[in-house]
PDB file of C-alpha atoms in Angstrom:
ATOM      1  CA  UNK A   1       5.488 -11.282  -5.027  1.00 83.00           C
ATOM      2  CA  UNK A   2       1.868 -12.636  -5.042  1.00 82.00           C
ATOM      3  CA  UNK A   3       0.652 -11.758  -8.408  1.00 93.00           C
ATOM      4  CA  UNK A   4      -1.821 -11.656 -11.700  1.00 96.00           C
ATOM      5  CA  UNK A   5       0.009 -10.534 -15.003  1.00 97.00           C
ATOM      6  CA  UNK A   6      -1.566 -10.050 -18.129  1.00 98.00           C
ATOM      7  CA  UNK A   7      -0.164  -9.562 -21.301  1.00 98.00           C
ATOM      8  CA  UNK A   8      -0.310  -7.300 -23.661  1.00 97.00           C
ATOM      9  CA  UNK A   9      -1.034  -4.377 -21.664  1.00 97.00           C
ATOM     10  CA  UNK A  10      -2.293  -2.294 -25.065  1.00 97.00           C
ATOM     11  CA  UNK A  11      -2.921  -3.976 -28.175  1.00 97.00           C
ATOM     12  CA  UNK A  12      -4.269  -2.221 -31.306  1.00 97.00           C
ATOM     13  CA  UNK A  13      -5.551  -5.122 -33.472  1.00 96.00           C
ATOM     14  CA  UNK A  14      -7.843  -4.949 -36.872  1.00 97.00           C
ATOM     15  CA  UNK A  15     -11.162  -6.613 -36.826  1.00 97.00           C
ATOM     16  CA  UNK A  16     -10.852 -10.423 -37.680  1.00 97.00           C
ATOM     17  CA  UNK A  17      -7.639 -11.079 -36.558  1.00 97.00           C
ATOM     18  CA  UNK A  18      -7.481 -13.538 -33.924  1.00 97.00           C
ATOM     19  CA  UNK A  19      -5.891 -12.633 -30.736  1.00 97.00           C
ATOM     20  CA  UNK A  20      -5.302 -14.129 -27.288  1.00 98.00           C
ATOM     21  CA  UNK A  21      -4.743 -12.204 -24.492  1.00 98.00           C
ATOM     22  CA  UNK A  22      -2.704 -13.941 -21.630  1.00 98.00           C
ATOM     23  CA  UNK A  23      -3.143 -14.267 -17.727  1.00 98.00           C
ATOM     24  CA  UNK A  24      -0.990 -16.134 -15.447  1.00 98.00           C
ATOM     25  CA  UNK A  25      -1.135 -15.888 -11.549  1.00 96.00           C
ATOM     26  CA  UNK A  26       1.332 -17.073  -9.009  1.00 95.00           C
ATOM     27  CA  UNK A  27      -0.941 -17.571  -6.001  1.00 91.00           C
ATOM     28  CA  UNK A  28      -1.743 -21.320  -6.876  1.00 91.00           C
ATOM     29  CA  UNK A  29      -5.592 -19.912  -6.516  1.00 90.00           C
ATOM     30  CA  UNK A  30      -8.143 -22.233  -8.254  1.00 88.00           C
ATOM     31  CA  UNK A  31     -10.872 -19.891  -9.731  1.00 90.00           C
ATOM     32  CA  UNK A  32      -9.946 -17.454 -12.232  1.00 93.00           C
ATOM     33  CA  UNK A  33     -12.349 -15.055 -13.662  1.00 95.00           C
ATOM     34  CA  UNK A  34     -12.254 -12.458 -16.653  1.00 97.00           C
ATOM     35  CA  UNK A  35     -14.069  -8.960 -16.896  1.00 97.00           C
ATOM     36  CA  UNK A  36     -14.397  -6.173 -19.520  1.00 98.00           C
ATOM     37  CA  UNK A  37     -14.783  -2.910 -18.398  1.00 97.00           C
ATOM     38  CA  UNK A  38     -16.519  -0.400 -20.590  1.00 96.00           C
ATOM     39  CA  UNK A  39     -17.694   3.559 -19.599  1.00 92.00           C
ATOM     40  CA  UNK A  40     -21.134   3.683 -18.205  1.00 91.00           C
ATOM     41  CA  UNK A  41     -21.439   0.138 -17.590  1.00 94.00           C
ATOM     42  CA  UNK A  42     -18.782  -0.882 -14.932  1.00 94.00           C
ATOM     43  CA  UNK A  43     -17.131  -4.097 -15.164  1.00 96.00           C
ATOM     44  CA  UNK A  44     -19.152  -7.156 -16.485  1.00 96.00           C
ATOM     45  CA  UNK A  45     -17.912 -10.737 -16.259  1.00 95.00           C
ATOM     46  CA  UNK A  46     -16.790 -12.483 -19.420  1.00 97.00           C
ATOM     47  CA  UNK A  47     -16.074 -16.413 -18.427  1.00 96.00           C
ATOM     48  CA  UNK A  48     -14.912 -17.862 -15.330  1.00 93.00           C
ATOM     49  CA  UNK A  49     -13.019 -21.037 -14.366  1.00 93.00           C
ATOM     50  CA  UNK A  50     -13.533 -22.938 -11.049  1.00 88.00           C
ATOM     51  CA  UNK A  51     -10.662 -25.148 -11.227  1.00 88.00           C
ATOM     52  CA  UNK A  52      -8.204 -26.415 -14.900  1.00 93.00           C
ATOM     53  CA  UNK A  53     -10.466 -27.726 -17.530  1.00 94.00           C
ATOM     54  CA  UNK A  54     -13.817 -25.977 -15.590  1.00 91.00           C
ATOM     55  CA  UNK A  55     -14.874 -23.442 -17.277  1.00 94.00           C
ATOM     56  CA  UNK A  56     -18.014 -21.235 -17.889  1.00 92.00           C
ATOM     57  CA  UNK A  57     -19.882 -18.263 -19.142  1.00 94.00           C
ATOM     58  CA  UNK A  58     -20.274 -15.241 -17.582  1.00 93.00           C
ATOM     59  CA  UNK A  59     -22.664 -12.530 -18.236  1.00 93.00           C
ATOM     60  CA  UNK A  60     -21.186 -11.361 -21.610  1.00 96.00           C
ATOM     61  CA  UNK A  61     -19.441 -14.756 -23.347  1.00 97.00           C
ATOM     62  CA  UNK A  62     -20.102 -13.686 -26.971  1.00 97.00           C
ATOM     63  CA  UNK A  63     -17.433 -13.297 -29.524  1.00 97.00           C
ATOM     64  CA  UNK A  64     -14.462 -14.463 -26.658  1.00 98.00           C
ATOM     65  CA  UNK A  65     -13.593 -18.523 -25.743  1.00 98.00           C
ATOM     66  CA  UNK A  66     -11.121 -19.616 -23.034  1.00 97.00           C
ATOM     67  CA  UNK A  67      -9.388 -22.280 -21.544  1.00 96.00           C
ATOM     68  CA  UNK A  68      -8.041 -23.226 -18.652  1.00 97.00           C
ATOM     69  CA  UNK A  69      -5.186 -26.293 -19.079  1.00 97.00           C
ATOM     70  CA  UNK A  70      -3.081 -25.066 -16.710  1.00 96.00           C
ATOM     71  CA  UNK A  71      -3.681 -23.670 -12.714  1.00 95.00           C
ATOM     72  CA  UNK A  72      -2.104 -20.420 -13.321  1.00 97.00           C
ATOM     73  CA  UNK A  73      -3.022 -19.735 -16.373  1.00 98.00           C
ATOM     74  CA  UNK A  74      -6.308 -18.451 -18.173  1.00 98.00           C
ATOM     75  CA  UNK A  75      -5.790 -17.037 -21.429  1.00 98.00           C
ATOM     76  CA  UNK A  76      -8.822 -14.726 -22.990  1.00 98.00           C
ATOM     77  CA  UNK A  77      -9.524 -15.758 -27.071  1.00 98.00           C
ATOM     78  CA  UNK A  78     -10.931 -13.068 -29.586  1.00 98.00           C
ATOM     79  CA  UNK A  79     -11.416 -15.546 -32.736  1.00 96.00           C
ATOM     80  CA  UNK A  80     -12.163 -12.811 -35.086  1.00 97.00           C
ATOM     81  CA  UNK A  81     -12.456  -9.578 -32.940  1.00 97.00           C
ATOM     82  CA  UNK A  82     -14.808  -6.787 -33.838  1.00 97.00           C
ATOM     83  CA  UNK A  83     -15.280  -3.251 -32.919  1.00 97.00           C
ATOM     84  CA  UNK A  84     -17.466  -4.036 -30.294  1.00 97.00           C
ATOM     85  CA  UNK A  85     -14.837  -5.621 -28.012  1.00 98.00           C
ATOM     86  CA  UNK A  86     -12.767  -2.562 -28.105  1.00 98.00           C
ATOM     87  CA  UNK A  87     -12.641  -2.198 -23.915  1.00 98.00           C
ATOM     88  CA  UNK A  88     -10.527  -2.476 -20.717  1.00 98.00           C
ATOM     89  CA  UNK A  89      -9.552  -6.153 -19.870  1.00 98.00           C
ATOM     90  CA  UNK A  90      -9.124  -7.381 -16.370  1.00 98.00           C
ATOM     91  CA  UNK A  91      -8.354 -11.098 -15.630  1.00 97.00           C
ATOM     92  CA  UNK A  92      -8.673 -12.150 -11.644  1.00 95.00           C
ATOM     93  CA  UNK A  93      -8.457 -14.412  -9.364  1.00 92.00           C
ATOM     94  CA  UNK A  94      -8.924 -16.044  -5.856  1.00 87.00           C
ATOM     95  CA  UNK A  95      -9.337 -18.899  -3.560  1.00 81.00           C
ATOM     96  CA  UNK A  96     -12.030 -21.170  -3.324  1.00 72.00           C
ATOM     97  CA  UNK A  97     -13.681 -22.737   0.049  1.00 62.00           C
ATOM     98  CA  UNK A  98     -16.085 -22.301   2.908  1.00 54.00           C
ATOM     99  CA  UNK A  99     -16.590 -18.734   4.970  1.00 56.00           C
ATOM    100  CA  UNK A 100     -15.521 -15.931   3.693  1.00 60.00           C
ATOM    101  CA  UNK A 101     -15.127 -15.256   0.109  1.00 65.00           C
ATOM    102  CA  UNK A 102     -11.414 -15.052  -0.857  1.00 70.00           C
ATOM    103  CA  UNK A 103     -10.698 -11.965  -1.857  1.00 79.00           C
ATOM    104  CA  UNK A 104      -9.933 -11.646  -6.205  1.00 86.00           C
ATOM    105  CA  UNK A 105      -6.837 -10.681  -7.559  1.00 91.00           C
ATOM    106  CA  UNK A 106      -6.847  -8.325 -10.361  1.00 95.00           C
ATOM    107  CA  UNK A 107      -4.257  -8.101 -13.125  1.00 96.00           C
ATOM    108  CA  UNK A 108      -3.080  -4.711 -14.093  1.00 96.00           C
ATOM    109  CA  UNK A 109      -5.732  -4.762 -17.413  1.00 97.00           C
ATOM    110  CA  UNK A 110      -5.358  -4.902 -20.993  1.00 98.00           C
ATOM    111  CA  UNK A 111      -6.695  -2.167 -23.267  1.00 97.00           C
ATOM    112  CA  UNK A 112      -7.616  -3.936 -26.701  1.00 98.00           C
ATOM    113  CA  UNK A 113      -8.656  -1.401 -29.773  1.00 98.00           C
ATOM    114  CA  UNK A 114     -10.298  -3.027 -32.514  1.00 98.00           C
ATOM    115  CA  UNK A 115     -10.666  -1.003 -35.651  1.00 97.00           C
TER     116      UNK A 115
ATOM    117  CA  UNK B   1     -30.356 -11.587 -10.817  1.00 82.00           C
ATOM    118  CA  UNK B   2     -28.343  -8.856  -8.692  1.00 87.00           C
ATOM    119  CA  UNK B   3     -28.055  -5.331 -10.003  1.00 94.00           C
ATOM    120  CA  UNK B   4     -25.642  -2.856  -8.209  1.00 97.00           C
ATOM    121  CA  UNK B   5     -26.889   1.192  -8.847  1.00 97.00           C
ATOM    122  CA  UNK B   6     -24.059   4.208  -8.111  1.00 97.00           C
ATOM    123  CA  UNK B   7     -26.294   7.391  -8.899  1.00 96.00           C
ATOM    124  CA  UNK B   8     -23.463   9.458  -8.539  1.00 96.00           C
ATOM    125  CA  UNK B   9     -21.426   9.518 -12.068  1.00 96.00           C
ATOM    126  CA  UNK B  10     -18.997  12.332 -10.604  1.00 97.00           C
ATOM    127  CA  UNK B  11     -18.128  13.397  -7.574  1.00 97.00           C
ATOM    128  CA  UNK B  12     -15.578  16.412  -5.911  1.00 97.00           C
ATOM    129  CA  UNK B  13     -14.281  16.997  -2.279  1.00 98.00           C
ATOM    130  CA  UNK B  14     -11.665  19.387  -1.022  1.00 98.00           C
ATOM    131  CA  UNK B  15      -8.612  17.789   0.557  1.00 97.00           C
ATOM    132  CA  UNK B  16      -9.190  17.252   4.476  1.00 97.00           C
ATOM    133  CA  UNK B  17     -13.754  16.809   4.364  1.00 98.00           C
ATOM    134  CA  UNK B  18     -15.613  13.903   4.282  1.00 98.00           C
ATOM    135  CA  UNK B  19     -17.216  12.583   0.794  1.00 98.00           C
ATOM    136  CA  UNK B  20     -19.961  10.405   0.781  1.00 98.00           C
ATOM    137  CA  UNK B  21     -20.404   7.709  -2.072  1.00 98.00           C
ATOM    138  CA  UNK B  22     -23.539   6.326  -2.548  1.00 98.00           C
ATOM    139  CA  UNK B  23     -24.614   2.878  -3.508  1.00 98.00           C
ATOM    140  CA  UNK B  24     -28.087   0.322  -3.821  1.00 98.00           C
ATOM    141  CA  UNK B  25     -28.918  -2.724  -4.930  1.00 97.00           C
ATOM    142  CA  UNK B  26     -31.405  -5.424  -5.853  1.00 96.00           C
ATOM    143  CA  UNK B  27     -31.357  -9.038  -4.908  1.00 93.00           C
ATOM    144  CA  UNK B  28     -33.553 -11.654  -3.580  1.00 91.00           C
ATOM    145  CA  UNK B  29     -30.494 -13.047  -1.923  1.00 88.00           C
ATOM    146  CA  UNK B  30     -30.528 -13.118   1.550  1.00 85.00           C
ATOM    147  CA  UNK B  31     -26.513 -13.958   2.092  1.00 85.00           C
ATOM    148  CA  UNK B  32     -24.321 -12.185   0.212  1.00 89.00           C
ATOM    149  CA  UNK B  33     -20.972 -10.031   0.176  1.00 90.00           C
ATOM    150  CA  UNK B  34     -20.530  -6.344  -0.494  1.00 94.00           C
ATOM    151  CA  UNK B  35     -17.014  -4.392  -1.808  1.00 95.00           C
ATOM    152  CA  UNK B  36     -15.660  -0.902  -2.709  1.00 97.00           C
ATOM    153  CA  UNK B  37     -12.908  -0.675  -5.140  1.00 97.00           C
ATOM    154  CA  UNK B  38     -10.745   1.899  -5.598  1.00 97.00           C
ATOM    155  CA  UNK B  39      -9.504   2.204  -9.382  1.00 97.00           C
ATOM    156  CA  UNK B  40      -6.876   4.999  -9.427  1.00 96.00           C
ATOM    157  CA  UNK B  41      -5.393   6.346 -12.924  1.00 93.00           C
ATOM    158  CA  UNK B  42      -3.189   3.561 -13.318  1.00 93.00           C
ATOM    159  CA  UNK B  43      -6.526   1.608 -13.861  1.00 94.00           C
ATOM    160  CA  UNK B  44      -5.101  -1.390 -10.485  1.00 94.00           C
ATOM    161  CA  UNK B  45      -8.323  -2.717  -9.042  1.00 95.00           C
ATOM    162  CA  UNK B  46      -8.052  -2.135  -5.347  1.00 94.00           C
ATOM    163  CA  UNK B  47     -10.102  -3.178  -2.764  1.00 93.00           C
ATOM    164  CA  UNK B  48     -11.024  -0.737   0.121  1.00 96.00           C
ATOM    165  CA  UNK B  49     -13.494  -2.432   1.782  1.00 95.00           C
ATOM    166  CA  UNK B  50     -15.839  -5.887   2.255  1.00 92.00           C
ATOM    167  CA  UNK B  51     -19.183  -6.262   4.058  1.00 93.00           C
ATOM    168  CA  UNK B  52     -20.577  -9.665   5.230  1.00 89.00           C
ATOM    169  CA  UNK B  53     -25.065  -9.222   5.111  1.00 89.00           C
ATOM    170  CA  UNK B  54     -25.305 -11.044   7.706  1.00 87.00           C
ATOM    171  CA  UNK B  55     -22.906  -8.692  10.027  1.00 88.00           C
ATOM    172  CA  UNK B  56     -25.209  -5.698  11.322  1.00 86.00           C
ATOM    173  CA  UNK B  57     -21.943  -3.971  12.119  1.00 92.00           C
ATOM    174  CA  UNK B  58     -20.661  -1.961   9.637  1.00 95.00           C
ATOM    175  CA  UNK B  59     -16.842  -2.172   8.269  1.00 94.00           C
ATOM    176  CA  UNK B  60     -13.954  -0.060   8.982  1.00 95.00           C
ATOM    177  CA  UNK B  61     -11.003   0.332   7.562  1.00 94.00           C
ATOM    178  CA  UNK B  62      -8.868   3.662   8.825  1.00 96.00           C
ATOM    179  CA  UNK B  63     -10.280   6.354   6.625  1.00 97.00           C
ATOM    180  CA  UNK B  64     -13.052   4.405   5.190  1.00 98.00           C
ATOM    181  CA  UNK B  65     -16.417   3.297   6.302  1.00 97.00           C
ATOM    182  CA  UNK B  66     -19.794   2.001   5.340  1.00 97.00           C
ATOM    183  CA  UNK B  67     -23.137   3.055   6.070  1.00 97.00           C
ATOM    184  CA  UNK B  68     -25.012  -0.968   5.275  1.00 96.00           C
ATOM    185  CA  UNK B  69     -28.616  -1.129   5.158  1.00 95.00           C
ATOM    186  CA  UNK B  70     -29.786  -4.124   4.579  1.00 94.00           C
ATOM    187  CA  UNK B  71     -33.313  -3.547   4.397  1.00 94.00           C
ATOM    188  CA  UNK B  72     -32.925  -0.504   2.506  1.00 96.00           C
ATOM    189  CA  UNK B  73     -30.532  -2.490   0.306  1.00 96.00           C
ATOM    190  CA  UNK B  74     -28.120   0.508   0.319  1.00 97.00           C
ATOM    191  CA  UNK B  75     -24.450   0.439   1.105  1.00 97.00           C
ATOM    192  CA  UNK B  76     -22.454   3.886   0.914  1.00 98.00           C
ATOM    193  CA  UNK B  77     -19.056   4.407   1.498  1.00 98.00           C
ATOM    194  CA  UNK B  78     -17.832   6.971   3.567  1.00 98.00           C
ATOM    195  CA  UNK B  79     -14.306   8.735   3.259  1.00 98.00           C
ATOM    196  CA  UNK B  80     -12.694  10.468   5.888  1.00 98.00           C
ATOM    197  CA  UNK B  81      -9.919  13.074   5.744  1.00 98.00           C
ATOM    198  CA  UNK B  82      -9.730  12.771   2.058  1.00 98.00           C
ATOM    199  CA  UNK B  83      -6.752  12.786   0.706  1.00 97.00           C
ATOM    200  CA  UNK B  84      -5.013  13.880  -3.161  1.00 97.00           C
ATOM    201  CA  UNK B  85      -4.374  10.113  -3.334  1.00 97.00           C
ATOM    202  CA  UNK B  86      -7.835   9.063  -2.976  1.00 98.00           C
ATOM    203  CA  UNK B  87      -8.668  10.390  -6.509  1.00 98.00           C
ATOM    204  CA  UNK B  88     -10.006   7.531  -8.123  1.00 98.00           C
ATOM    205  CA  UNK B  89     -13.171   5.591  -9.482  1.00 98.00           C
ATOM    206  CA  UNK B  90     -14.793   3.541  -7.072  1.00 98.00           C
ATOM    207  CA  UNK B  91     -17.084   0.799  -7.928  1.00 98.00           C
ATOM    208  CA  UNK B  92     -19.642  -0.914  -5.539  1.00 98.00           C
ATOM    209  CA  UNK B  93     -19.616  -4.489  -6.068  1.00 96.00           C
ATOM    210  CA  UNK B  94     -22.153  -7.607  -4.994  1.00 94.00           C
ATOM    211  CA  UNK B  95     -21.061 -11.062  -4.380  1.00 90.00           C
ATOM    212  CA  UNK B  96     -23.704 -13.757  -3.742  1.00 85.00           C
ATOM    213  CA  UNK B  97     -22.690 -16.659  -1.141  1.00 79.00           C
ATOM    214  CA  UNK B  98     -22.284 -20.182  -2.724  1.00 72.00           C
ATOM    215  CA  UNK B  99     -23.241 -22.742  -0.137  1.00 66.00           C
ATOM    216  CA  UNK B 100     -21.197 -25.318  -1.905  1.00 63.00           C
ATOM    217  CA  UNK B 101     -17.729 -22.813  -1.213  1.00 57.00           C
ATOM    218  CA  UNK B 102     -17.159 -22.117  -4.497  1.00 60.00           C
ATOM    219  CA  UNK B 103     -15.848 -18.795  -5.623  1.00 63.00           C
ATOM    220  CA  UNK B 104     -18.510 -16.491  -6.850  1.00 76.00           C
ATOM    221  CA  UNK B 105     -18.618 -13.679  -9.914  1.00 84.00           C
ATOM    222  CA  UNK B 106     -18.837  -9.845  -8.924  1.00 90.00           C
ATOM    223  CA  UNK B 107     -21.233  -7.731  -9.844  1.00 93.00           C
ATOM    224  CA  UNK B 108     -20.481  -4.396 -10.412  1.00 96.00           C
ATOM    225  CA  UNK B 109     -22.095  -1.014 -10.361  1.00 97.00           C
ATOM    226  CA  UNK B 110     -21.264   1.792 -13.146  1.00 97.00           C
ATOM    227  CA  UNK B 111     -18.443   3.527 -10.812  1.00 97.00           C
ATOM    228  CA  UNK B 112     -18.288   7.003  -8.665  1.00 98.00           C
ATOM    229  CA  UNK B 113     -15.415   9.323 -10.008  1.00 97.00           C
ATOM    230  CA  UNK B 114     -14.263  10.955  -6.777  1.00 98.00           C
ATOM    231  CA  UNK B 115     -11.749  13.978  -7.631  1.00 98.00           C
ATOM    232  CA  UNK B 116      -9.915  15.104  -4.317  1.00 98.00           C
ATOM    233  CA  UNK B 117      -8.398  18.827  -4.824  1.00 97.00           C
ATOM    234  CA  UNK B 118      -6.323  21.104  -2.510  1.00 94.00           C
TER     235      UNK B 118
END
């Protein structure tokens, strides 16, 4: 079954403890994308990654790295979480080419509390 | 940069009508994609429905529809014969076209909660 995982699904973490939040898809796509999604504001793009070892910032980078070393995998990286990032997590991802836009792939999200 | 505007926080239809989600926004792009997803409880990302700009005809898909206006920059959704299952947040979403094929971020807007009930 064509599809993006992401694990954990819930984490409760303390602030300053690193973390890495995983994504892995099986669709062989080459861009790969991650979002937060917070109430009010929708979802806003975090980094992106056009093919392995491409990546770059999205709207809202700060306090997260990531890296892409592998095709079907893009893990997210809280160095030393805070508060702030306390949000829904969705990691997606699609084709790349001419035409159309590919259509993205979400995961299922991740809901990371930071106290 | 491209900002997508849902004015409509909360919304409530009886099972069977027609509900009407609204949605604008602002670019200086002149090619460029449009989407409604459907986020239901369990918080999946769905796509309902895509729009090419540079198609004048608007999209279908069974029970859904869109109303595009491109000069108006406004692009509603329109659900028919709502149904329990259609309870959800939908989000109105803008994709720019890359010339160069690449794959290109979505922007989205703040989300519709649509609440279906008998």
């Amino acid at each position: 079954e064509a599809q993006v995982t992401q694990n954990p699904r819930y984490l409760i973490t303390v602030t300053g403890k690193k973390l890495t939040v995983t994504c892995s898809q099986n669709m062989n796509h080459e861009y790969m994308s991650w979002y937060r999604q917070d109430p009010g504001l929708g979802l806003r793009q975090i980094y992106y990654s056009m093919n392995v070892e491409v990546t770059d910032k999205g709207d809202v980078p700060e306090g997260y790295k990531v890296s892409r070393k592998e095709k079907r995998n893009f893990p997210l990286i809280l160095e030393s979480p805070s508060p702030n990032q306390t949000s829904l997590y969705f990691c997606a991802s699609s084709l790349r080419g001419q035409g159309l836009p590919y259509e993205q792939y979400f995961g299922p999200g991740t809901r990371l509390t930071v106290t | 940069a491209q900002t997508v505007t849902q004015s409509q926080p909360e919304m409530s239809v009886q099972e069977a009508e027609t509900v009407t989600l609204s949605c604008t926004y602002d670019t200086s792009e002149s090619n460029y994609y449009l989407f409604w997803y459907k986020q239901p409880p369990s918080r999946q990302m769905i796509l309902v429905i895509r729009q090419e700009a540079y198609k004048q005809q608007n999209a279908t898909e069974n029970r859904f529809s869109v109303n595009f206006q491109k000069a108006a920059k406004s692009f509603s959704l329109k659900i028919s014969d709502s149904q329990l299952g259609d309870t959800a947040m939908y989000f109105c979403a803008f994709m720019k076209h890359e010339n160069t094929g690449t794959a290109s971020k979505l922007t989205f807007g703040t989300g519709t909660r649509l609440q279906v009930t008998l």
